[in-house]
Every structure is written in C-alpha cells, then in structure tokens.
Amino acid sequence: MLNITDNITFKTIRPKILYFGTPVALITTIDENGHPNIGPMSSVWALGYNLVLGLGCASKTFSNLIAQKECVVNIPSVNLHQNIENIANLTGANPVPEDKKTLYRYEADKFTAGGFSAMPAQAVRPPAIADCPIQLEAVLEQYSILDFGQDGKPKLAAVTVKVVNVRVHENLAMGTDHINPDCWSPLIYNFRHYYGLGKALGKNFKAEL
Ligand SMILES: Cc1cc2nc3c(=O)[nH]c(=O)nc-3n(C[C@H](O)[C@H](O)[C@H](O)COP(=O)(O)O)c2cc1C
C-alpha cells in the first residue's frame, strides 16, 4: 500500500490497447448453413446471467451471432493457451476483411486448426468446445455500435447475450449451484500476453464456499 509521502510519479500515455487482464473466451457460433466457427476474445463480462461481449463488427463471430442469434461462450483454462494462439491469426470471414489482410488468413475449420473438440450444446445450435471446462450457452438480446471506421461502417460493438444453460466439467461443480474456485484456473489476457491466476488472496463477504 502506498503512503501519501511515497515518491510515486505517474506518466500520461496512450497505450495502443487497453487489455488490462480479462479472461479469454472462445465464442462458438454457426453460419446460415450450420457451419461452426470459433472466435477467441477477451472483452467479456457477466452481470447476473447477462454477458456483454465486445466484438469487432468485421468478425465472422459478430455476423454469425447477429444473424443466427445464438452462441456458446466457452471459457478455457490456462492449459489451452497454445491451442488458442494457434487460431489467433485466423478468421472465419471470407473474404478476409480489408484491415485484417496483412495479419490474418481465412480458415473454415478452426476446430481442427486449434486442436479443439466439438460437442453438441444442449439449449442452442452452435456446438460447444469440449476442451473448455465452462460452457455458457446464450441467446442474443441486443447490440450497440461503439465505434465506426473511417469508411463510416460499424467497427466495434457491445453485444448483450442472455445465458440460458450452463455446463461445467464435473470436477468444477459443487452441487448444482456453485463452481469451486479452487479447481478453476482461468486464462487471463494481459496486454496481449497469456497469464494464469496467482494464489488465492481472500474472499468476498458473500462467498458461500
Ligand atoms: C486472446 C485473444 C483475445 C481477443 N479478444 C478479442 C475481443 O475481445 N474482441 C474481438 O472482437 N476480437 C478479439 N480478438 C481477435 C479475434 O479473435 C480475431 O479478430 C479473430 O479473427 C476473430 O475470428 P472470426 O472472424 O472468425 O470471428 C482476440 C484474439 C485473441 C487471440
């Protein structure tokens, strides 16, 4: 803890990105033909059973989700970071959007490319990723555009989905209404580097376990 007398100075900067450490999620969606896609992302937060997803509007994930109105928000554990990085420069969008052309290429099958196993979801049509210990099946509620590109087209959106079914690997579940935090190890995206959690520090006054 800093004391007011400590000689700390701040510097005003403009970081290129503001990914200050959020869990990685893999969004599975389907297109109009039922073909599945995986979109890695980390701009996600939950409030109750509502999730807000920050998505690029040129992504296949965004267009699939808006058109088909369903997704699975698969939450990977730390052990999947290399699988995720193996699909990081891929997009299911064909043709590849103009501003991604130098760094990304089209891939129709990110399950195979990343070494992920598909499994049927229970309440929505997109498949879940069996390798992910937490699977949040969700339906589209609404979205709003956060940012427009220089061409005037929507660039970034906040998409709200409602979770309608939750499945977890059995070893994480405590009864039917809790996840054991001691058994769960989320993958954290920290300024474009992958991290795990440190040791437990304490718990909230409302924690029931
Ligand atoms: C760890 C990680 C986190 C990412 N976070 C986001 C994000 O929060 N929102 C987003 O739109 N793209 C994010 N991306 C970039 C997308 O994964 C990338 O644009 C990808 O091509 C989307 O695939 P799609 O076009 O097949 O949906 C992230 C990528 C990685 C590897």
mmCIF file of C-alpha atoms and ligand atoms in Angstrom:
data_model
loop_
_atom_site.group_PDB
_atom_site.id
_atom_site.type_symbol
_atom_site.label_atom_id
_atom_site.label_comp_id
_atom_site.label_asym_id
_atom_site.label_seq_id
_atom_site.Cartn_x
_atom_site.Cartn_y
_atom_site.Cartn_z
ATOM 1 C CA MET A 1 0.000 0.000 0.000
ATOM 2 C CA LEU A 2 1.358 3.424 -0.949
ATOM 3 C CA ASN A 3 1.773 6.158 1.605
ATOM 4 C CA ILE A 4 0.977 9.700 0.629
ATOM 5 C CA THR A 5 4.639 10.517 1.270
ATOM 6 C CA ASP A 6 5.955 7.868 -1.158
ATOM 7 C CA ASN A 7 7.648 9.403 -4.160
ATOM 8 C CA ILE A 8 5.469 7.898 -6.899
ATOM 9 C CA THR A 9 5.178 9.708 -10.196
ATOM 10 C CA PHE A 10 2.690 8.993 -12.971
ATOM 11 C CA LYS A 11 3.162 9.297 -16.693
ATOM 12 C CA THR A 12 0.381 10.168 -19.140
ATOM 13 C CA ILE A 13 0.451 7.723 -22.040
ATOM 14 C CA ARG A 14 -1.794 6.475 -24.840
ATOM 15 C CA PRO A 15 -1.424 2.671 -24.913
ATOM 16 C CA LYS A 16 -2.279 1.038 -28.245
ATOM 17 C CA ILE A 17 -4.502 -1.429 -26.418
ATOM 18 C CA LEU A 18 -6.300 -1.469 -23.062
ATOM 19 C CA TYR A 19 -6.454 -5.234 -22.446
ATOM 20 C CA PHE A 20 -5.705 -4.912 -18.734
ATOM 21 C CA GLY A 21 -6.234 -8.562 -17.869
ATOM 22 C CA THR A 22 -9.557 -10.211 -18.678
ATOM 23 C CA PRO A 23 -10.409 -13.897 -19.056
ATOM 24 C CA VAL A 24 -10.160 -15.389 -22.521
ATOM 25 C CA ALA A 25 -13.407 -16.723 -24.006
ATOM 26 C CA LEU A 26 -13.922 -18.756 -27.171
ATOM 27 C CA ILE A 27 -17.226 -17.869 -28.812
ATOM 28 C CA THR A 28 -18.733 -20.618 -30.925
ATOM 29 C CA THR A 29 -21.330 -19.603 -33.498
ATOM 30 C CA ILE A 30 -22.804 -21.036 -36.675
ATOM 31 C CA ASP A 31 -23.498 -19.515 -40.064
ATOM 32 C CA GLU A 32 -26.694 -19.825 -42.116
ATOM 33 C CA ASN A 33 -25.633 -23.321 -43.262
ATOM 34 C CA GLY A 34 -24.939 -24.522 -39.728
ATOM 35 C CA HIS A 35 -21.166 -24.342 -40.260
ATOM 36 C CA PRO A 36 -19.433 -23.657 -36.908
ATOM 37 C CA ASN A 37 -16.764 -21.071 -36.093
ATOM 38 C CA ILE A 38 -14.611 -20.252 -33.064
ATOM 39 C CA GLY A 39 -13.852 -16.612 -32.199
ATOM 40 C CA PRO A 40 -11.245 -16.034 -29.471
ATOM 41 C CA MET A 41 -11.965 -12.907 -27.459
ATOM 42 C CA SER A 42 -11.428 -11.404 -24.029
ATOM 43 C CA SER A 43 -13.675 -8.335 -23.820
ATOM 44 C CA VAL A 44 -16.368 -10.133 -21.869
ATOM 45 C CA TRP A 45 -18.076 -9.560 -18.548
ATOM 46 C CA ALA A 46 -21.029 -11.027 -16.697
ATOM 47 C CA LEU A 47 -23.755 -9.372 -14.645
ATOM 48 C CA GLY A 48 -26.228 -11.928 -13.420
ATOM 49 C CA TYR A 49 -26.964 -14.180 -16.383
ATOM 50 C CA ASN A 50 -26.284 -11.363 -18.850
ATOM 51 C CA LEU A 51 -22.992 -11.274 -20.707
ATOM 52 C CA VAL A 52 -21.622 -8.301 -22.604
ATOM 53 C CA LEU A 53 -19.267 -9.204 -25.431
ATOM 54 C CA GLY A 54 -17.027 -6.640 -27.109
ATOM 55 C CA LEU A 55 -16.693 -7.735 -30.735
ATOM 56 C CA GLY A 56 -15.212 -6.421 -33.935
ATOM 57 C CA CYS A 57 -18.040 -5.995 -36.454
ATOM 58 C CA ALA A 58 -15.959 -7.440 -39.316
ATOM 59 C CA SER A 59 -15.500 -10.732 -37.463
ATOM 60 C CA LYS A 60 -17.311 -13.879 -38.517
ATOM 61 C CA THR A 61 -18.304 -14.273 -34.872
ATOM 62 C CA PHE A 62 -20.207 -10.970 -34.900
ATOM 63 C CA SER A 63 -22.016 -11.622 -38.199
ATOM 64 C CA ASN A 64 -22.924 -15.183 -37.179
ATOM 65 C CA LEU A 65 -24.196 -14.082 -33.779
ATOM 66 C CA ILE A 66 -26.314 -11.238 -35.165
ATOM 67 C CA ALA A 67 -27.787 -13.459 -37.905
ATOM 68 C CA GLN A 68 -28.300 -16.728 -36.003
ATOM 69 C CA LYS A 69 -28.847 -15.170 -32.543
ATOM 70 C CA GLU A 70 -27.132 -17.946 -30.574
ATOM 71 C CA CYS A 71 -23.660 -18.722 -29.289
ATOM 72 C CA VAL A 72 -21.719 -20.670 -26.714
ATOM 73 C CA VAL A 73 -19.280 -18.676 -24.600
ATOM 74 C CA ASN A 74 -16.655 -21.323 -23.870
ATOM 75 C CA ILE A 75 -14.230 -20.402 -21.102
ATOM 76 C CA PRO A 76 -10.815 -22.058 -21.476
ATOM 77 C CA SER A 77 -8.470 -22.972 -18.684
ATOM 78 C CA VAL A 78 -4.777 -21.998 -18.662
ATOM 79 C CA ASN A 79 -3.728 -25.242 -20.381
ATOM 80 C CA LEU A 80 -5.335 -24.151 -23.692
ATOM 81 C CA HIS A 81 -3.245 -21.034 -24.349
ATOM 82 C CA GLN A 82 -1.214 -22.592 -27.182
ATOM 83 C CA ASN A 83 -4.328 -24.024 -28.867
ATOM 84 C CA ILE A 84 -5.822 -20.526 -28.759
ATOM 85 C CA GLU A 85 -2.698 -18.896 -30.124
ATOM 86 C CA ASN A 86 -2.737 -21.460 -32.947
ATOM 87 C CA ILE A 87 -6.015 -19.960 -34.205
ATOM 88 C CA ALA A 88 -5.256 -16.359 -33.208
ATOM 89 C CA ASN A 89 -4.336 -15.205 -36.746
ATOM 90 C CA LEU A 90 -7.330 -16.881 -38.384
ATOM 91 C CA THR A 91 -10.766 -15.612 -39.318
ATOM 92 C CA GLY A 92 -13.858 -17.435 -40.463
ATOM 93 C CA ALA A 93 -14.720 -14.388 -42.574
ATOM 94 C CA ASN A 94 -14.268 -14.995 -46.306
ATOM 95 C CA PRO A 95 -13.022 -12.812 -47.905
ATOM 96 C CA VAL A 96 -10.728 -11.638 -45.098
ATOM 97 C CA PRO A 97 -11.771 -8.095 -44.090
ATOM 98 C CA GLU A 98 -9.559 -5.405 -45.636
ATOM 99 C CA ASP A 99 -7.953 -4.185 -42.392
ATOM 100 C CA LYS A 100 -7.027 -7.764 -41.371
ATOM 101 C CA LYS A 101 -5.478 -8.849 -44.648
ATOM 102 C CA THR A 102 -1.826 -8.364 -43.663
ATOM 103 C CA LEU A 103 -2.000 -10.327 -40.399
ATOM 104 C CA TYR A 104 -4.887 -12.818 -40.772
ATOM 105 C CA ARG A 105 -5.936 -15.578 -43.129
ATOM 106 C CA TYR A 106 -9.238 -17.323 -43.736
ATOM 107 C CA GLU A 107 -9.799 -20.692 -42.062
ATOM 108 C CA ALA A 108 -13.032 -22.643 -42.428
ATOM 109 C CA ASP A 109 -12.275 -25.182 -39.685
ATOM 110 C CA LYS A 110 -10.835 -23.626 -36.543
ATOM 111 C CA PHE A 111 -11.712 -26.718 -34.501
ATOM 112 C CA THR A 112 -9.120 -28.738 -36.416
ATOM 113 C CA ALA A 113 -6.686 -25.812 -36.719
ATOM 114 C CA GLY A 114 -6.657 -25.325 -32.944
ATOM 115 C CA GLY A 115 -6.989 -28.978 -31.931
ATOM 116 C CA PHE A 116 -10.374 -28.407 -30.287
ATOM 117 C CA SER A 117 -13.156 -30.990 -29.957
ATOM 118 C CA ALA A 118 -16.735 -30.003 -30.740
ATOM 119 C CA MET A 119 -19.636 -31.303 -28.675
ATOM 120 C CA PRO A 120 -23.346 -30.558 -29.036
ATOM 121 C CA ALA A 121 -24.708 -27.833 -26.798
ATOM 122 C CA GLN A 122 -27.998 -28.515 -25.009
ATOM 123 C CA ALA A 123 -30.023 -25.324 -25.494
ATOM 124 C CA VAL A 124 -28.539 -23.655 -28.579
ATOM 125 C CA ARG A 125 -27.499 -24.814 -32.054
ATOM 126 C CA PRO A 126 -23.786 -23.839 -32.123
ATOM 127 C CA PRO A 127 -21.536 -26.597 -30.770
ATOM 128 C CA ALA A 128 -19.639 -26.170 -27.519
ATOM 129 C CA ILE A 129 -15.904 -26.798 -27.135
ATOM 130 C CA ALA A 130 -15.446 -29.944 -25.051
ATOM 131 C CA ASP A 131 -11.925 -28.855 -24.010
ATOM 132 C CA CYS A 132 -13.332 -25.780 -22.208
ATOM 133 C CA PRO A 133 -14.348 -26.550 -18.610
ATOM 134 C CA ILE A 134 -17.040 -23.834 -18.514
ATOM 135 C CA GLN A 135 -19.627 -23.517 -21.290
ATOM 136 C CA LEU A 136 -22.215 -20.736 -21.245
ATOM 137 C CA GLU A 137 -24.937 -21.289 -23.834
ATOM 138 C CA ALA A 138 -26.509 -17.964 -24.719
ATOM 139 C CA VAL A 139 -29.010 -16.168 -26.952
ATOM 140 C CA LEU A 140 -28.721 -12.690 -28.460
ATOM 141 C CA GLU A 141 -30.507 -9.889 -26.640
ATOM 142 C CA GLN A 142 -29.290 -6.680 -28.273
ATOM 143 C CA TYR A 143 -26.212 -4.874 -29.509
ATOM 144 C CA SER A 144 -24.970 -1.338 -29.875
ATOM 145 C CA ILE A 145 -22.200 0.041 -32.058
ATOM 146 C CA LEU A 146 -19.335 1.531 -30.042
ATOM 147 C CA ASP A 147 -17.125 2.777 -32.827
ATOM 148 C CA PHE A 148 -17.247 3.432 -36.560
ATOM 149 C CA GLY A 149 -14.348 3.045 -39.016
ATOM 150 C CA GLN A 150 -13.021 5.777 -41.291
ATOM 151 C CA ASP A 151 -15.286 4.364 -44.019
ATOM 152 C CA GLY A 152 -18.278 5.041 -41.769
ATOM 153 C CA LYS A 153 -19.018 1.349 -41.294
ATOM 154 C CA PRO A 154 -19.626 -0.114 -37.799
ATOM 155 C CA LYS A 155 -16.287 -1.224 -36.349
ATOM 156 C CA LEU A 156 -16.785 -2.308 -32.734
ATOM 157 C CA ALA A 157 -19.929 -3.429 -30.924
ATOM 158 C CA ALA A 158 -21.101 -4.304 -27.425
ATOM 159 C CA VAL A 159 -23.288 -7.389 -27.778
ATOM 160 C CA THR A 160 -25.528 -8.453 -24.918
ATOM 161 C CA VAL A 161 -26.462 -12.117 -24.666
ATOM 162 C CA LYS A 162 -28.557 -13.980 -22.097
ATOM 163 C CA VAL A 163 -27.152 -17.227 -20.699
ATOM 164 C CA VAL A 164 -29.793 -19.951 -20.971
ATOM 165 C CA ASN A 165 -27.785 -23.044 -19.996
ATOM 166 C CA VAL A 166 -24.517 -23.614 -18.124
ATOM 167 C CA ARG A 167 -22.375 -26.742 -18.279
ATOM 168 C CA VAL A 168 -19.090 -27.302 -16.474
ATOM 169 C CA HIS A 169 -16.584 -30.128 -16.228
ATOM 170 C CA GLU A 170 -17.773 -32.269 -13.348
ATOM 171 C CA ASN A 171 -14.711 -31.664 -11.161
ATOM 172 C CA LEU A 172 -15.513 -27.924 -11.027
ATOM 173 C CA ALA A 173 -19.084 -28.342 -9.833
ATOM 174 C CA MET A 174 -20.011 -28.201 -6.164
ATOM 175 C CA GLY A 175 -23.569 -29.451 -6.084
ATOM 176 C CA THR A 176 -25.671 -27.852 -8.805
ATOM 177 C CA ASP A 177 -25.323 -24.177 -7.947
ATOM 178 C CA HIS A 178 -21.650 -23.427 -7.356
ATOM 179 C CA ILE A 179 -18.309 -23.653 -9.145
ATOM 180 C CA ASN A 180 -15.339 -24.449 -6.911
ATOM 181 C CA PRO A 181 -12.887 -21.560 -7.399
ATOM 182 C CA ASP A 182 -10.015 -23.694 -6.056
ATOM 183 C CA CYS A 183 -10.450 -26.064 -9.012
ATOM 184 C CA TRP A 184 -10.820 -23.371 -11.668
ATOM 185 C CA SER A 185 -7.913 -21.750 -13.430
ATOM 186 C CA PRO A 186 -8.991 -19.103 -15.992
ATOM 187 C CA LEU A 187 -6.692 -17.964 -18.765
ATOM 188 C CA ILE A 188 -6.084 -14.228 -18.492
ATOM 189 C CA TYR A 189 -5.272 -11.945 -21.444
ATOM 190 C CA ASN A 190 -2.923 -9.361 -20.013
ATOM 191 C CA PHE A 191 -1.887 -6.742 -22.599
ATOM 192 C CA ARG A 192 -1.740 -9.463 -25.299
ATOM 193 C CA HIS A 193 0.177 -11.919 -23.093
ATOM 194 C CA TYR A 194 -1.350 -15.038 -21.584
ATOM 195 C CA TYR A 195 -1.323 -15.388 -17.801
ATOM 196 C CA GLY A 196 -2.835 -17.620 -15.153
ATOM 197 C CA LEU A 197 -4.042 -16.558 -11.730
ATOM 198 C CA GLY A 198 -1.732 -16.088 -8.755
ATOM 199 C CA LYS A 199 -2.517 -17.649 -5.388
ATOM 200 C CA ALA A 200 -5.826 -17.035 -3.653
ATOM 201 C CA LEU A 201 -5.765 -13.837 -1.548
ATOM 202 C CA GLY A 202 -9.074 -13.917 0.297
ATOM 203 C CA LYS A 203 -12.766 -13.983 -0.391
ATOM 204 C CA ASN A 204 -15.795 -11.721 -0.655
ATOM 205 C CA PHE A 205 -18.204 -11.439 2.296
ATOM 206 C CA LYS A 206 -20.944 -13.063 0.153
ATOM 207 C CA ALA A 207 -18.851 -16.093 -0.903
ATOM 208 C CA GLU A 208 -20.760 -19.206 0.167
ATOM 209 C CA LEU A 209 -17.878 -21.693 -0.049
HETATM 210 C C1 LIG B 1 -6.728 -13.897 -26.692
HETATM 211 C C2 LIG B 1 -7.463 -13.090 -27.712
HETATM 212 C C3 LIG B 1 -8.384 -12.140 -27.323
HETATM 213 C C4 LIG B 1 -9.115 -11.424 -28.259
HETATM 214 N N1 LIG B 1 -10.068 -10.545 -27.830
HETATM 215 C C5 LIG B 1 -10.929 -10.027 -28.733
HETATM 216 C C6 LIG B 1 -12.062 -9.308 -28.302
HETATM 217 O O1 LIG B 1 -12.294 -9.126 -27.106
HETATM 218 N N2 LIG B 1 -12.928 -8.842 -29.246
HETATM 219 C C7 LIG B 1 -12.712 -9.054 -30.591
HETATM 220 O O2 LIG B 1 -13.535 -8.637 -31.410
HETATM 221 N N3 LIG B 1 -11.624 -9.719 -31.029
HETATM 222 C C8 LIG B 1 -10.750 -10.230 -30.131
HETATM 223 N N4 LIG B 1 -9.671 -10.957 -30.569
HETATM 224 C C9 LIG B 1 -9.399 -11.026 -32.025
HETATM 225 C C10 LIG B 1 -10.290 -12.059 -32.750
HETATM 226 O O3 LIG B 1 -10.092 -13.336 -32.211
HETATM 227 C C11 LIG B 1 -9.933 -12.050 -34.243
HETATM 228 O O4 LIG B 1 -10.420 -10.853 -34.809
HETATM 229 C C12 LIG B 1 -10.466 -13.239 -34.995
HETATM 230 O O5 LIG B 1 -10.006 -13.163 -36.329
HETATM 231 C C13 LIG B 1 -11.982 -13.341 -34.988
HETATM 232 O O6 LIG B 1 -12.342 -14.507 -35.673
HETATM 233 P P1 LIG B 1 -13.650 -14.599 -36.586
HETATM 234 O O7 LIG B 1 -13.522 -13.515 -37.649
HETATM 235 O O8 LIG B 1 -13.585 -15.969 -37.179
HETATM 236 O O9 LIG B 1 -14.790 -14.376 -35.689
HETATM 237 C C14 LIG B 1 -8.899 -11.644 -29.642
HETATM 238 C C15 LIG B 1 -7.954 -12.588 -30.041
HETATM 239 C C16 LIG B 1 -7.252 -13.309 -29.093
HETATM 240 C C17 LIG B 1 -6.256 -14.353 -29.555
#
